[in-house]
């Protein structure tokens, strides 16, 4: 079966750089995947991408060794299984608040007897290889988002589940849930403590911690802390930031805008 580069990096205790794909275009995805990121997350929760747009984007990702991930709209088994059948090597599931929800999520990601995933990998077999069905349970990643007060309270129990491979922090929603200002690169002590709590839970249970960031400096700092899946902004953010920089530089206004983090 085709290698899941994220698993390889994590087994070597290395961090993976991820970029968020929010523009429903196979061509913009193709441009992005040739820039050197380790993995790309197609965002079907927020933004403009639906299943019909996601499939050609997955085909674009296939032109490199980057790992294809998807954030599904919700903890819906049908949506999870469909994206896996399309060739995603990992699913990021939003708003995981308790153990029961995490179990439902991991069940949808695994074939029996480990889970309830229905067989029909379609494009996944073409992408991954003829042995997909036999190897998928050990290759596909189940990544639960921790972005609510309830999720944070139950983080240790969620991290302990065998089917969970990683916990991924949504800092914007978590900030709001904890009564703080919505930000991506958080320095608020309340959020810093929350990030450290999630990271500690993953380290206790041999799992990986992931996080949205907006700037390279903050991303590097989080990697140094121990986060092994770090998203550095999105395709739309990169496009906007560079366009603004070019306009400002051409007009002699100076100053470069930072890319905004993915939402």
PDB file of N, CA and C in Angstrom, residues 180-217:
ATOM      1  N   UNK A 180     -12.637  33.551  25.542  1.00  0.00           N
ATOM      2  CA  UNK A 180     -11.524  34.433  25.193  1.00  0.00           C
ATOM      3  C   UNK A 180     -11.725  34.985  23.781  1.00  0.00           C
ATOM      4  N   UNK A 181     -10.867  35.897  23.360  1.00  0.00           N
ATOM      5  CA  UNK A 181     -10.952  36.462  22.022  1.00  0.00           C
ATOM      6  C   UNK A 181     -10.505  35.435  20.992  1.00  0.00           C
ATOM      7  N   UNK A 182     -11.221  35.404  19.862  1.00  0.00           N
ATOM      8  CA  UNK A 182     -10.890  34.459  18.798  1.00  0.00           C
ATOM      9  C   UNK A 182      -9.561  34.848  18.160  1.00  0.00           C
ATOM     10  N   UNK A 183      -8.610  33.923  18.229  1.00  0.00           N
ATOM     11  CA  UNK A 183      -7.300  34.127  17.616  1.00  0.00           C
ATOM     12  C   UNK A 183      -6.726  32.788  17.206  1.00  0.00           C
ATOM     13  N   UNK A 184      -5.809  32.845  16.242  1.00  0.00           N
ATOM     14  CA  UNK A 184      -5.125  31.619  15.828  1.00  0.00           C
ATOM     15  C   UNK A 184      -3.826  31.438  16.595  1.00  0.00           C
ATOM     16  N   UNK A 185      -2.895  32.362  16.474  1.00  0.00           N
ATOM     17  CA  UNK A 185      -1.604  32.244  17.176  1.00  0.00           C
ATOM     18  C   UNK A 185      -1.767  32.771  18.597  1.00  0.00           C
ATOM     19  N   UNK A 186      -2.300  31.936  19.473  1.00  0.00           N
ATOM     20  CA  UNK A 186      -2.703  32.363  20.797  1.00  0.00           C
ATOM     21  C   UNK A 186      -1.519  32.520  21.759  1.00  0.00           C
ATOM     22  N   UNK A 187      -1.532  33.642  22.485  1.00  0.00           N
ATOM     23  CA  UNK A 187      -0.592  33.853  23.584  1.00  0.00           C
ATOM     24  C   UNK A 187      -1.332  34.086  24.904  1.00  0.00           C
ATOM     25  N   UNK A 188      -2.644  34.112  24.865  1.00  0.00           N
ATOM     26  CA  UNK A 188      -3.473  34.252  26.057  1.00  0.00           C
ATOM     27  C   UNK A 188      -3.146  33.098  27.009  1.00  0.00           C
ATOM     28  N   UNK A 189      -2.818  33.396  28.265  1.00  0.00           N
ATOM     29  CA  UNK A 189      -2.437  32.329  29.214  1.00  0.00           C
ATOM     30  C   UNK A 189      -3.476  31.216  29.347  1.00  0.00           C
ATOM     31  N   UNK A 190      -4.753  31.558  29.255  1.00  0.00           N
ATOM     32  CA  UNK A 190      -5.799  30.540  29.361  1.00  0.00           C
ATOM     33  C   UNK A 190      -5.706  29.565  28.192  1.00  0.00           C
ATOM     34  N   UNK A 191      -5.470  30.098  26.997  1.00  0.00           N
ATOM     35  CA  UNK A 191      -5.366  29.225  25.826  1.00  0.00           C
ATOM     36  C   UNK A 191      -4.035  28.489  25.793  1.00  0.00           C
ATOM     37  N   UNK A 192      -2.973  29.137  26.230  1.00  0.00           N
ATOM     38  CA  UNK A 192      -1.674  28.465  26.294  1.00  0.00           C
ATOM     39  C   UNK A 192      -1.770  27.245  27.208  1.00  0.00           C
ATOM     40  N   UNK A 193      -2.445  27.411  28.342  1.00  0.00           N
ATOM     41  CA  UNK A 193      -2.638  26.285  29.259  1.00  0.00           C
ATOM     42  C   UNK A 193      -3.460  25.175  28.600  1.00  0.00           C
ATOM     43  N   UNK A 194      -4.480  25.560  27.824  1.00  0.00           N
ATOM     44  CA  UNK A 194      -5.313  24.567  27.132  1.00  0.00           C
ATOM     45  C   UNK A 194      -4.500  23.798  26.093  1.00  0.00           C
ATOM     46  N   UNK A 195      -3.671  24.519  25.335  1.00  0.00           N
ATOM     47  CA  UNK A 195      -2.827  23.853  24.350  1.00  0.00           C
ATOM     48  C   UNK A 195      -1.904  22.852  25.020  1.00  0.00           C
ATOM     49  N   UNK A 196      -1.325  23.262  26.126  1.00  0.00           N
ATOM     50  CA  UNK A 196      -0.404  22.384  26.837  1.00  0.00           C
ATOM     51  C   UNK A 196      -1.120  21.165  27.410  1.00  0.00           C
ATOM     52  N   UNK A 197      -2.389  21.337  27.807  1.00  0.00           N
ATOM     53  CA  UNK A 197      -3.163  20.208  28.332  1.00  0.00           C
ATOM     54  C   UNK A 197      -3.408  19.166  27.244  1.00  0.00           C
ATOM     55  N   UNK A 198      -3.752  19.622  26.050  1.00  0.00           N
ATOM     56  CA  UNK A 198      -3.974  18.693  24.935  1.00  0.00           C
ATOM     57  C   UNK A 198      -2.670  17.992  24.559  1.00  0.00           C
ATOM     58  N   UNK A 199      -1.599  18.770  24.465  1.00  0.00           N
ATOM     59  CA  UNK A 199      -0.298  18.198  24.122  1.00  0.00           C
ATOM     60  C   UNK A 199       0.122  17.141  25.142  1.00  0.00           C
ATOM     61  N   UNK A 200      -0.054  17.445  26.422  1.00  0.00           N
ATOM     62  CA  UNK A 200       0.333  16.499  27.478  1.00  0.00           C
ATOM     63  C   UNK A 200      -0.488  15.212  27.386  1.00  0.00           C
ATOM     64  N   UNK A 201      -1.769  15.332  27.064  1.00  0.00           N
ATOM     65  CA  UNK A 201      -2.623  14.142  26.947  1.00  0.00           C
ATOM     66  C   UNK A 201      -2.151  13.244  25.805  1.00  0.00           C
ATOM     67  N   UNK A 202      -1.800  13.841  24.677  1.00  0.00           N
ATOM     68  CA  UNK A 202      -1.317  13.025  23.555  1.00  0.00           C
ATOM     69  C   UNK A 202       0.006  12.354  23.893  1.00  0.00           C
ATOM     70  N   UNK A 203       0.869  13.065  24.566  1.00  0.00           N
ATOM     71  CA  UNK A 203       2.165  12.488  24.912  1.00  0.00           C
ATOM     72  C   UNK A 203       2.027  11.359  25.928  1.00  0.00           C
ATOM     73  N   UNK A 204       1.072  11.480  26.845  1.00  0.00           N
ATOM     74  CA  UNK A 204       0.837  10.409  27.820  1.00  0.00           C
ATOM     75  C   UNK A 204       0.395   9.117  27.149  1.00  0.00           C
ATOM     76  N   UNK A 205      -0.369   9.251  26.073  1.00  0.00           N
ATOM     77  CA  UNK A 205      -0.977   8.081  25.448  1.00  0.00           C
ATOM     78  C   UNK A 205      -0.340   7.719  24.111  1.00  0.00           C
ATOM     79  N   UNK A 206       0.825   8.294  23.815  1.00  0.00           N
ATOM     80  CA  UNK A 206       1.545   7.935  22.610  1.00  0.00           C
ATOM     81  C   UNK A 206       0.868   8.383  21.329  1.00  0.00           C
ATOM     82  N   UNK A 207       0.154   9.493  21.382  1.00  0.00           N
ATOM     83  CA  UNK A 207      -0.534  10.024  20.217  1.00  0.00           C
ATOM     84  C   UNK A 207       0.146  11.306  19.753  1.00  0.00           C
ATOM     85  N   UNK A 208      -0.401  11.918  18.719  1.00  0.00           N
ATOM     86  CA  UNK A 208       0.169  13.126  18.117  1.00  0.00           C
ATOM     87  C   UNK A 208      -0.766  14.307  18.378  1.00  0.00           C
ATOM     88  N   UNK A 209      -0.172  15.468  18.613  1.00  0.00           N
ATOM     89  CA  UNK A 209      -0.952  16.703  18.772  1.00  0.00           C
ATOM     90  C   UNK A 209      -0.765  17.581  17.547  1.00  0.00           C
ATOM     91  N   UNK A 210      -1.879  18.163  17.078  1.00  0.00           N
ATOM     92  CA  UNK A 210      -1.842  19.052  15.924  1.00  0.00           C
ATOM     93  C   UNK A 210      -2.497  20.383  16.239  1.00  0.00           C
ATOM     94  N   UNK A 211      -2.211  21.378  15.391  1.00  0.00           N
ATOM     95  CA  UNK A 211      -2.659  22.744  15.693  1.00  0.00           C
ATOM     96  C   UNK A 211      -2.668  23.603  14.436  1.00  0.00           C
ATOM     97  N   UNK A 212      -3.694  24.461  14.317  1.00  0.00           N
ATOM     98  CA  UNK A 212      -3.697  25.533  13.322  1.00  0.00           C
ATOM     99  C   UNK A 212      -2.743  26.639  13.776  1.00  0.00           C
ATOM    100  N   UNK A 213      -1.965  27.184  12.863  1.00  0.00           N
ATOM    101  CA  UNK A 213      -1.187  28.393  13.136  1.00  0.00           C
ATOM    102  C   UNK A 213      -1.318  29.320  11.933  1.00  0.00           C
ATOM    103  N   UNK A 214      -0.853  30.570  12.097  1.00  0.00           N
ATOM    104  CA  UNK A 214      -0.962  31.545  11.014  1.00  0.00           C
ATOM    105  C   UNK A 214       0.378  32.052  10.518  1.00  0.00           C
ATOM    106  N   UNK A 215       1.438  31.853  11.308  1.00  0.00           N
ATOM    107  CA  UNK A 215       2.741  32.399  10.931  1.00  0.00           C
ATOM    108  C   UNK A 215       3.835  31.351  11.118  1.00  0.00           C
ATOM    109  N   UNK A 216       4.893  31.427  10.310  1.00  0.00           N
ATOM    110  CA  UNK A 216       5.999  30.476  10.470  1.00  0.00           C
ATOM    111  C   UNK A 216       6.635  30.519  11.847  1.00  0.00           C
ATOM    112  N   UNK A 217       6.764  31.709  12.441  1.00  0.00           N
ATOM    113  CA  UNK A 217       7.414  31.823  13.742  1.00  0.00           C
ATOM    114  C   UNK A 217       6.621  31.070  14.812  1.00  0.00           C
TER     115      UNK A 217
END
